[in-house]
JSON list of C-alpha atoms in Angstrom, two decimals:
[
{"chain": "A", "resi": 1, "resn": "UNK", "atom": "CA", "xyz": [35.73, 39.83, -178.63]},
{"chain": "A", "resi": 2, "resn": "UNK", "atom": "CA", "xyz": [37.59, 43.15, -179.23]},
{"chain": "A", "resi": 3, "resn": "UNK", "atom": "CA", "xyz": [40.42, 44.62, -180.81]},
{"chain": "A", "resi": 4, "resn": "UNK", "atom": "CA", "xyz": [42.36, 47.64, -182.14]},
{"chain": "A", "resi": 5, "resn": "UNK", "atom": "CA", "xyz": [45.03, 48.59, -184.02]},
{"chain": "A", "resi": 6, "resn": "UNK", "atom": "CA", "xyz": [46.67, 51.29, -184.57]},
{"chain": "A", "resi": 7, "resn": "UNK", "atom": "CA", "xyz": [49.11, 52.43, -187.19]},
{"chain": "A", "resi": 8, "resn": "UNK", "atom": "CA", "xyz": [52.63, 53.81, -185.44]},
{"chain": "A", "resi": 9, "resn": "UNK", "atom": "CA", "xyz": [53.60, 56.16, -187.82]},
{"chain": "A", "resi": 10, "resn": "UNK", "atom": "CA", "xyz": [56.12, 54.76, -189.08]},
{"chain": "A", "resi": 11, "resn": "UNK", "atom": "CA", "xyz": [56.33, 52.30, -192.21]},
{"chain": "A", "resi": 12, "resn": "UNK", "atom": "CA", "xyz": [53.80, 49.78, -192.26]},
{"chain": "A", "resi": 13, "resn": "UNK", "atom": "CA", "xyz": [53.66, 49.04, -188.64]},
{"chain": "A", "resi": 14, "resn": "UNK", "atom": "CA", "xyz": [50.71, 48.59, -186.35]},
{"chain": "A", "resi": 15, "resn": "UNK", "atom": "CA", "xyz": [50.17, 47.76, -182.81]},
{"chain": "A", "resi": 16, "resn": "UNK", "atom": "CA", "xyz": [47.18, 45.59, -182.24]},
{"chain": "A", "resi": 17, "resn": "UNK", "atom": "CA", "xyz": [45.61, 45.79, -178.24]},
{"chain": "A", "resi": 18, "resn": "UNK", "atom": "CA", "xyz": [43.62, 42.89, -177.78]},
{"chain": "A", "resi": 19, "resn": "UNK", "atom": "CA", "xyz": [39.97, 42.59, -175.66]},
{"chain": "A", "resi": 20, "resn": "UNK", "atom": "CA", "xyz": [42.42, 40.51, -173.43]},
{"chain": "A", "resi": 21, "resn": "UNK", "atom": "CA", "xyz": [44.80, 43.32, -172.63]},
{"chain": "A", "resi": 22, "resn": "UNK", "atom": "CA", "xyz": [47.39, 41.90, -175.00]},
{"chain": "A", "resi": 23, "resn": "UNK", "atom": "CA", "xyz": [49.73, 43.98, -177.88]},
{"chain": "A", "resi": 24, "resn": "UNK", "atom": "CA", "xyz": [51.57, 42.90, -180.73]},
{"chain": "A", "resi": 25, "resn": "UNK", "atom": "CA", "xyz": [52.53, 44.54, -183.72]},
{"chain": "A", "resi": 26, "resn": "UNK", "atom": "CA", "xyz": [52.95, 43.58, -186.84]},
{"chain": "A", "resi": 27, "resn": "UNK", "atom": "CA", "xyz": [54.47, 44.94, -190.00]},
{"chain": "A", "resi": 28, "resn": "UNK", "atom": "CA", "xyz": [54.92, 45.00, -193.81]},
{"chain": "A", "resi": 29, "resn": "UNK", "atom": "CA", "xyz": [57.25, 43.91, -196.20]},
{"chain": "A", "resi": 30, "resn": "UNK", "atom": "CA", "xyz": [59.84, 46.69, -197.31]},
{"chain": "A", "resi": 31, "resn": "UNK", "atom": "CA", "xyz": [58.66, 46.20, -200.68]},
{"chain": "A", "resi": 32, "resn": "UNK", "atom": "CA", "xyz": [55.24, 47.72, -199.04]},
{"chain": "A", "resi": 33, "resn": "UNK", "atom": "CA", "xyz": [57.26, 50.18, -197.14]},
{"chain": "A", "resi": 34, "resn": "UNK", "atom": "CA", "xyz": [57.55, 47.88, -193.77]},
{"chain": "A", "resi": 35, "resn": "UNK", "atom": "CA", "xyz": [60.53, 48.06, -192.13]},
{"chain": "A", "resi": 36, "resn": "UNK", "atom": "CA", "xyz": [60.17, 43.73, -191.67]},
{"chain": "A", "resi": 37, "resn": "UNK", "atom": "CA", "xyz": [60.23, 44.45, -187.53]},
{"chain": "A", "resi": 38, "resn": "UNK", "atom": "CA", "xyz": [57.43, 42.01, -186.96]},
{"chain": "A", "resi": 39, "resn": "UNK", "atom": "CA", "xyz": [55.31, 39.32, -188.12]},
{"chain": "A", "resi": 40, "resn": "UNK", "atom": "CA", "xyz": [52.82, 39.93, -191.56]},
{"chain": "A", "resi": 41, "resn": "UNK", "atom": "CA", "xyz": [49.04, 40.09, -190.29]},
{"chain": "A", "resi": 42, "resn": "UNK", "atom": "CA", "xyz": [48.86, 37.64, -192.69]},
{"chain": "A", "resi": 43, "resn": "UNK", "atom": "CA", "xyz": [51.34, 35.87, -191.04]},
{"chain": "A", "resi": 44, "resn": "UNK", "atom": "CA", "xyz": [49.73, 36.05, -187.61]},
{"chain": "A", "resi": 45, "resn": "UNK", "atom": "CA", "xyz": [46.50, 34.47, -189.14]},
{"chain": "A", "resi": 46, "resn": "UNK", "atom": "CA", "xyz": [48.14, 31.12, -189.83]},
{"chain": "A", "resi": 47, "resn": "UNK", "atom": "CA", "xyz": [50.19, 31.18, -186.49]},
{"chain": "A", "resi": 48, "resn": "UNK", "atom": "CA", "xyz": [46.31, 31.83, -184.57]},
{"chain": "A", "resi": 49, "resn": "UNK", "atom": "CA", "xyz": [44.95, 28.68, -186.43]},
{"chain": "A", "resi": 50, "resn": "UNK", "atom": "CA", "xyz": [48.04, 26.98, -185.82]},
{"chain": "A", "resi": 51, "resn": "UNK", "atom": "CA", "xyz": [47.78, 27.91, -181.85]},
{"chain": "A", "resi": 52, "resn": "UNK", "atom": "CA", "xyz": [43.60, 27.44, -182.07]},
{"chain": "A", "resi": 53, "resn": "UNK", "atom": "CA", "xyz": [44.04, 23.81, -183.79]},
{"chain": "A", "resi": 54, "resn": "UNK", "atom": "CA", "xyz": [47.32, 22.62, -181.20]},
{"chain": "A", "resi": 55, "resn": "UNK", "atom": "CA", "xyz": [44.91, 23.97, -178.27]},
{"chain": "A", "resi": 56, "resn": "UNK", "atom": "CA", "xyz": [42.13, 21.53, -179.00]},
{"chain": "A", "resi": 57, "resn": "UNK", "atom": "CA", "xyz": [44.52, 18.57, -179.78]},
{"chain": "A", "resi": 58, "resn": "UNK", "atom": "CA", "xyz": [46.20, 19.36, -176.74]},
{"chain": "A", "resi": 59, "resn": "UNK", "atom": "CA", "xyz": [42.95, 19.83, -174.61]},
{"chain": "A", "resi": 60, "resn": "UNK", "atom": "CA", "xyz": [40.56, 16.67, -176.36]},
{"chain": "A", "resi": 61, "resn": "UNK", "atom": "CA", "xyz": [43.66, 14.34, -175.41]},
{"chain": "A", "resi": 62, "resn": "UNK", "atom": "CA", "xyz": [43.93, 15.84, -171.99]},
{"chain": "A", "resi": 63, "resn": "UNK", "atom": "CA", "xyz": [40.23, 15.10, -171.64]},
{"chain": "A", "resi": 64, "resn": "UNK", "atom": "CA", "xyz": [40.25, 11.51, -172.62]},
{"chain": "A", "resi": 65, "resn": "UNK", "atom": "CA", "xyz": [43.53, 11.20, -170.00]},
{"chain": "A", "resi": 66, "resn": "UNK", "atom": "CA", "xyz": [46.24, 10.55, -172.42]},
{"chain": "A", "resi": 67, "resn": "UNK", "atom": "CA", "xyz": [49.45, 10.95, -171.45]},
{"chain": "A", "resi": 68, "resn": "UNK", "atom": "CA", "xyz": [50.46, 13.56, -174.16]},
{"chain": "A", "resi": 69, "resn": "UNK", "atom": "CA", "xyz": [53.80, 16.03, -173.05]},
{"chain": "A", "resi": 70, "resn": "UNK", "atom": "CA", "xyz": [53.89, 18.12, -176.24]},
{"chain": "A", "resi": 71, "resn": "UNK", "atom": "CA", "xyz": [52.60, 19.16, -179.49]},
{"chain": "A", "resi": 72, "resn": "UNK", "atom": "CA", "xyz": [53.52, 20.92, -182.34]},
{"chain": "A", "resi": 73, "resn": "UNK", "atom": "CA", "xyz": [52.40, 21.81, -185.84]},
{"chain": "A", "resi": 74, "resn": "UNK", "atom": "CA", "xyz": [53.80, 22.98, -189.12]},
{"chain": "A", "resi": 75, "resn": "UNK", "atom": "CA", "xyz": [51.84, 25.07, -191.18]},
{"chain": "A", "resi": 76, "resn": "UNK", "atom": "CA", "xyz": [52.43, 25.38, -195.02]},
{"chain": "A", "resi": 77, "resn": "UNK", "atom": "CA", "xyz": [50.10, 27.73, -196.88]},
{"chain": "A", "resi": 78, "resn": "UNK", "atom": "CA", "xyz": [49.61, 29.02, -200.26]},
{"chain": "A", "resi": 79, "resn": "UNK", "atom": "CA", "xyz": [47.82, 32.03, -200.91]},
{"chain": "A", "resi": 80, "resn": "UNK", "atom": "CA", "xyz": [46.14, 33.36, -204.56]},
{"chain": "A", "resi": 81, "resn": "UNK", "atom": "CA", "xyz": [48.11, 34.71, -207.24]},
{"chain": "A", "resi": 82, "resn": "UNK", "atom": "CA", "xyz": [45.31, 38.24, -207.20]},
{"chain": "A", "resi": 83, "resn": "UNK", "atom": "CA", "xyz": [44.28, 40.50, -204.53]},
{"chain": "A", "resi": 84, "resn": "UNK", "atom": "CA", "xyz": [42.42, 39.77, -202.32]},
{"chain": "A", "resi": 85, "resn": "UNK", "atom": "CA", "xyz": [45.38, 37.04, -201.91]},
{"chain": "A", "resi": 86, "resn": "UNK", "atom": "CA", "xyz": [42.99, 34.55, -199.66]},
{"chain": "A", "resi": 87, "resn": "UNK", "atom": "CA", "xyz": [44.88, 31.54, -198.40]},
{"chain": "A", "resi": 88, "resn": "UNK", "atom": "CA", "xyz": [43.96, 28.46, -201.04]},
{"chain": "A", "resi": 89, "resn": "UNK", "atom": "CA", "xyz": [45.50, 25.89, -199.41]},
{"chain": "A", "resi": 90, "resn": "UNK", "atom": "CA", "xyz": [47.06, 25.00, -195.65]},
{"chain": "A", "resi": 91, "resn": "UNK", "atom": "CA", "xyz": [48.24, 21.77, -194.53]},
{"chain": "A", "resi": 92, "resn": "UNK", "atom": "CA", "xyz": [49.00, 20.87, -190.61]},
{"chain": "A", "resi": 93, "resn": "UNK", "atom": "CA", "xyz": [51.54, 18.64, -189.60]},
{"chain": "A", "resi": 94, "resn": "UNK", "atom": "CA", "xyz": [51.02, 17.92, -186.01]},
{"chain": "A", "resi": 95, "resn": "UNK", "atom": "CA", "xyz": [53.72, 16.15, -183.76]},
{"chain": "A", "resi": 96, "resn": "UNK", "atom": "CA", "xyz": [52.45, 15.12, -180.58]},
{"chain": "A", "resi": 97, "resn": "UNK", "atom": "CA", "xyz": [54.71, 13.64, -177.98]},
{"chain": "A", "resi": 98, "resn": "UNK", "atom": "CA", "xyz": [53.79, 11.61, -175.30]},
{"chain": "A", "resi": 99, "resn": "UNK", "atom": "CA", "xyz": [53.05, 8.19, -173.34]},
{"chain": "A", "resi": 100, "resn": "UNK", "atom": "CA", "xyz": [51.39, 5.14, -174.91]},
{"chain": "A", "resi": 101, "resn": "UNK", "atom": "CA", "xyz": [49.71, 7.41, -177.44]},
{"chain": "A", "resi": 102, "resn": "UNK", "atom": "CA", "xyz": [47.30, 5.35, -179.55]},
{"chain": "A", "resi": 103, "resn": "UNK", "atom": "CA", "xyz": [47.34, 6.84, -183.31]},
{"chain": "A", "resi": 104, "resn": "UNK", "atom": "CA", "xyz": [43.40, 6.41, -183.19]},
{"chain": "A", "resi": 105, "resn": "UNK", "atom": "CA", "xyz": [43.04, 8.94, -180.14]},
{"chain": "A", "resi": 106, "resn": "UNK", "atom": "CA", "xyz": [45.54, 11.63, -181.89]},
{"chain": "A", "resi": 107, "resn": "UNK", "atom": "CA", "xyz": [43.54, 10.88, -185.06]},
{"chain": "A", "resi": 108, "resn": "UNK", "atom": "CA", "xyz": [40.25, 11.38, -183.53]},
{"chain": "A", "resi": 109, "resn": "UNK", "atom": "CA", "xyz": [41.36, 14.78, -181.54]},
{"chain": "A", "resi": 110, "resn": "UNK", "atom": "CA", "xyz": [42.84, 16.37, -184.67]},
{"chain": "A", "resi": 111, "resn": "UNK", "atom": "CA", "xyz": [39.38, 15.64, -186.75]},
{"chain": "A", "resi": 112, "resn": "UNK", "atom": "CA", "xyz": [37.67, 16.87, -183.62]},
{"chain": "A", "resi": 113, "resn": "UNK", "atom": "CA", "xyz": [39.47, 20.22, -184.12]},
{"chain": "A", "resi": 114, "resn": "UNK", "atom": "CA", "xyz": [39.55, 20.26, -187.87]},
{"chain": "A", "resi": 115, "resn": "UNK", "atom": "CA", "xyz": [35.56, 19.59, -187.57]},
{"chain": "A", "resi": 116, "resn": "UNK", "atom": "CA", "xyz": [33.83, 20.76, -185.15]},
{"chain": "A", "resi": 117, "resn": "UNK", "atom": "CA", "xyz": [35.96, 22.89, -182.93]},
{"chain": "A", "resi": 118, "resn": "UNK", "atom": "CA", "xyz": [38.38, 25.01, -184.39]},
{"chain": "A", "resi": 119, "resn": "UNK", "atom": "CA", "xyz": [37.09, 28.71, -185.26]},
{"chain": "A", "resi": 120, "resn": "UNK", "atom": "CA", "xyz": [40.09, 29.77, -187.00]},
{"chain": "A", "resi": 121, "resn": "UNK", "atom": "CA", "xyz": [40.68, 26.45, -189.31]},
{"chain": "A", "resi": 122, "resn": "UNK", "atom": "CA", "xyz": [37.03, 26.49, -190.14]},
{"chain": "A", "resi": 123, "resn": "UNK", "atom": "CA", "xyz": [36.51, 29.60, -191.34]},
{"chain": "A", "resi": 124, "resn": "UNK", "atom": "CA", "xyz": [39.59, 29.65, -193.61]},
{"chain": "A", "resi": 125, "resn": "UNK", "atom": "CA", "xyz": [38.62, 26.21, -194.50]},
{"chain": "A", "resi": 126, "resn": "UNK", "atom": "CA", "xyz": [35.77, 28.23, -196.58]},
{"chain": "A", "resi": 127, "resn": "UNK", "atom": "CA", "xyz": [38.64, 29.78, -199.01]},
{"chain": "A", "resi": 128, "resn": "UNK", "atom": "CA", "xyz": [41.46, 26.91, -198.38]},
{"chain": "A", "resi": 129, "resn": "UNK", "atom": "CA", "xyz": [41.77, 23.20, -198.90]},
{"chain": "A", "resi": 130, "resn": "UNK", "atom": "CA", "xyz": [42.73, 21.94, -195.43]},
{"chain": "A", "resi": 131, "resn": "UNK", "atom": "CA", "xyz": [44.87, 18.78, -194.93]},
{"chain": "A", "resi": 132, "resn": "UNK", "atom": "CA", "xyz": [46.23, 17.24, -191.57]},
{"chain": "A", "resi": 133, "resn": "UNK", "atom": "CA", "xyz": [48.92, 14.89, -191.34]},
{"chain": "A", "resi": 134, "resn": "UNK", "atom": "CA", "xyz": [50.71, 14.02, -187.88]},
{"chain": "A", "resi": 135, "resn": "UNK", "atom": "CA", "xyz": [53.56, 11.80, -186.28]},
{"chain": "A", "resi": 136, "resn": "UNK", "atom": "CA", "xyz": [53.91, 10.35, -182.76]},
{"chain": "A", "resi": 137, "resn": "UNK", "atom": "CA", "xyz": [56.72, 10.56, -180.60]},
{"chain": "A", "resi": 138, "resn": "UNK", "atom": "CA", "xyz": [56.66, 8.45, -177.79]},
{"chain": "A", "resi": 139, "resn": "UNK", "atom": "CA", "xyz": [58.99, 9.33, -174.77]}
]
């Protein structure tokens, strides 16, 4: 996996141009001299576990042929008081919609992905307390 990103000369925003042949930018705060045009990078590290932790949810139900037509999760983090201002603690709130969804299976699938599968959740789960909470919505 690759990536770079380059400052744009203006403020405190960057353009990042991923392996993939994918850009986004980000950018500061004003109070850092951003011009607030685009997500924190910070910002963009909680959305990635958010996406990397809905993706296995998503994918282990698929797999075990549930009838599941949508997920979502909330994110709440806190970060430290002093630099380097890690994340300390990140809860997920899943809400998965679907058909005759058992609580057991959604259970199972978000441990799965809190566990063993997701990268992103993992690794921050060396700085941050990590809690998981979820409601179904059956349609």
């Amino acid at each position: 996996m690759q990536c770079t990103v380059r400052w744009t000369g203006e403020g405190m925003s960057f353009v990042a141009e991923t392996g993939s042949n994918h850009a986004l930018v980000m950018d500061g705060a004003p109070e850092a001299g951003g011009r607030n045009v685009a997500p924190r990078p910070m910002e963009l590290l909680l959305a990635g576990t958010g996406g990397c932790s809905a993706f296995d949810v998503v994918l282990i139900l698929k797999k075990g042929r549930h009838l599941v037509r949508g997920c979502e999760v909330s994110l709440q983090a806190e970060r430290a008081e002093q630099d380097p201002r890690v994340f300390t603690r990140i809860h997920f709130h899943f809400r998965v919609t679907g058909t005759q969804l058992r609580r057991e299976a959604v259970a199972r699938a978000i441990e799965l992905s809190a566990e063993k599968y997701c990268s992103a959740s993992i690794m921050l789960g060396k700085t941050a307390e990590i809690t998981h909470d979820f409601e179904i919505v059956e349609v």
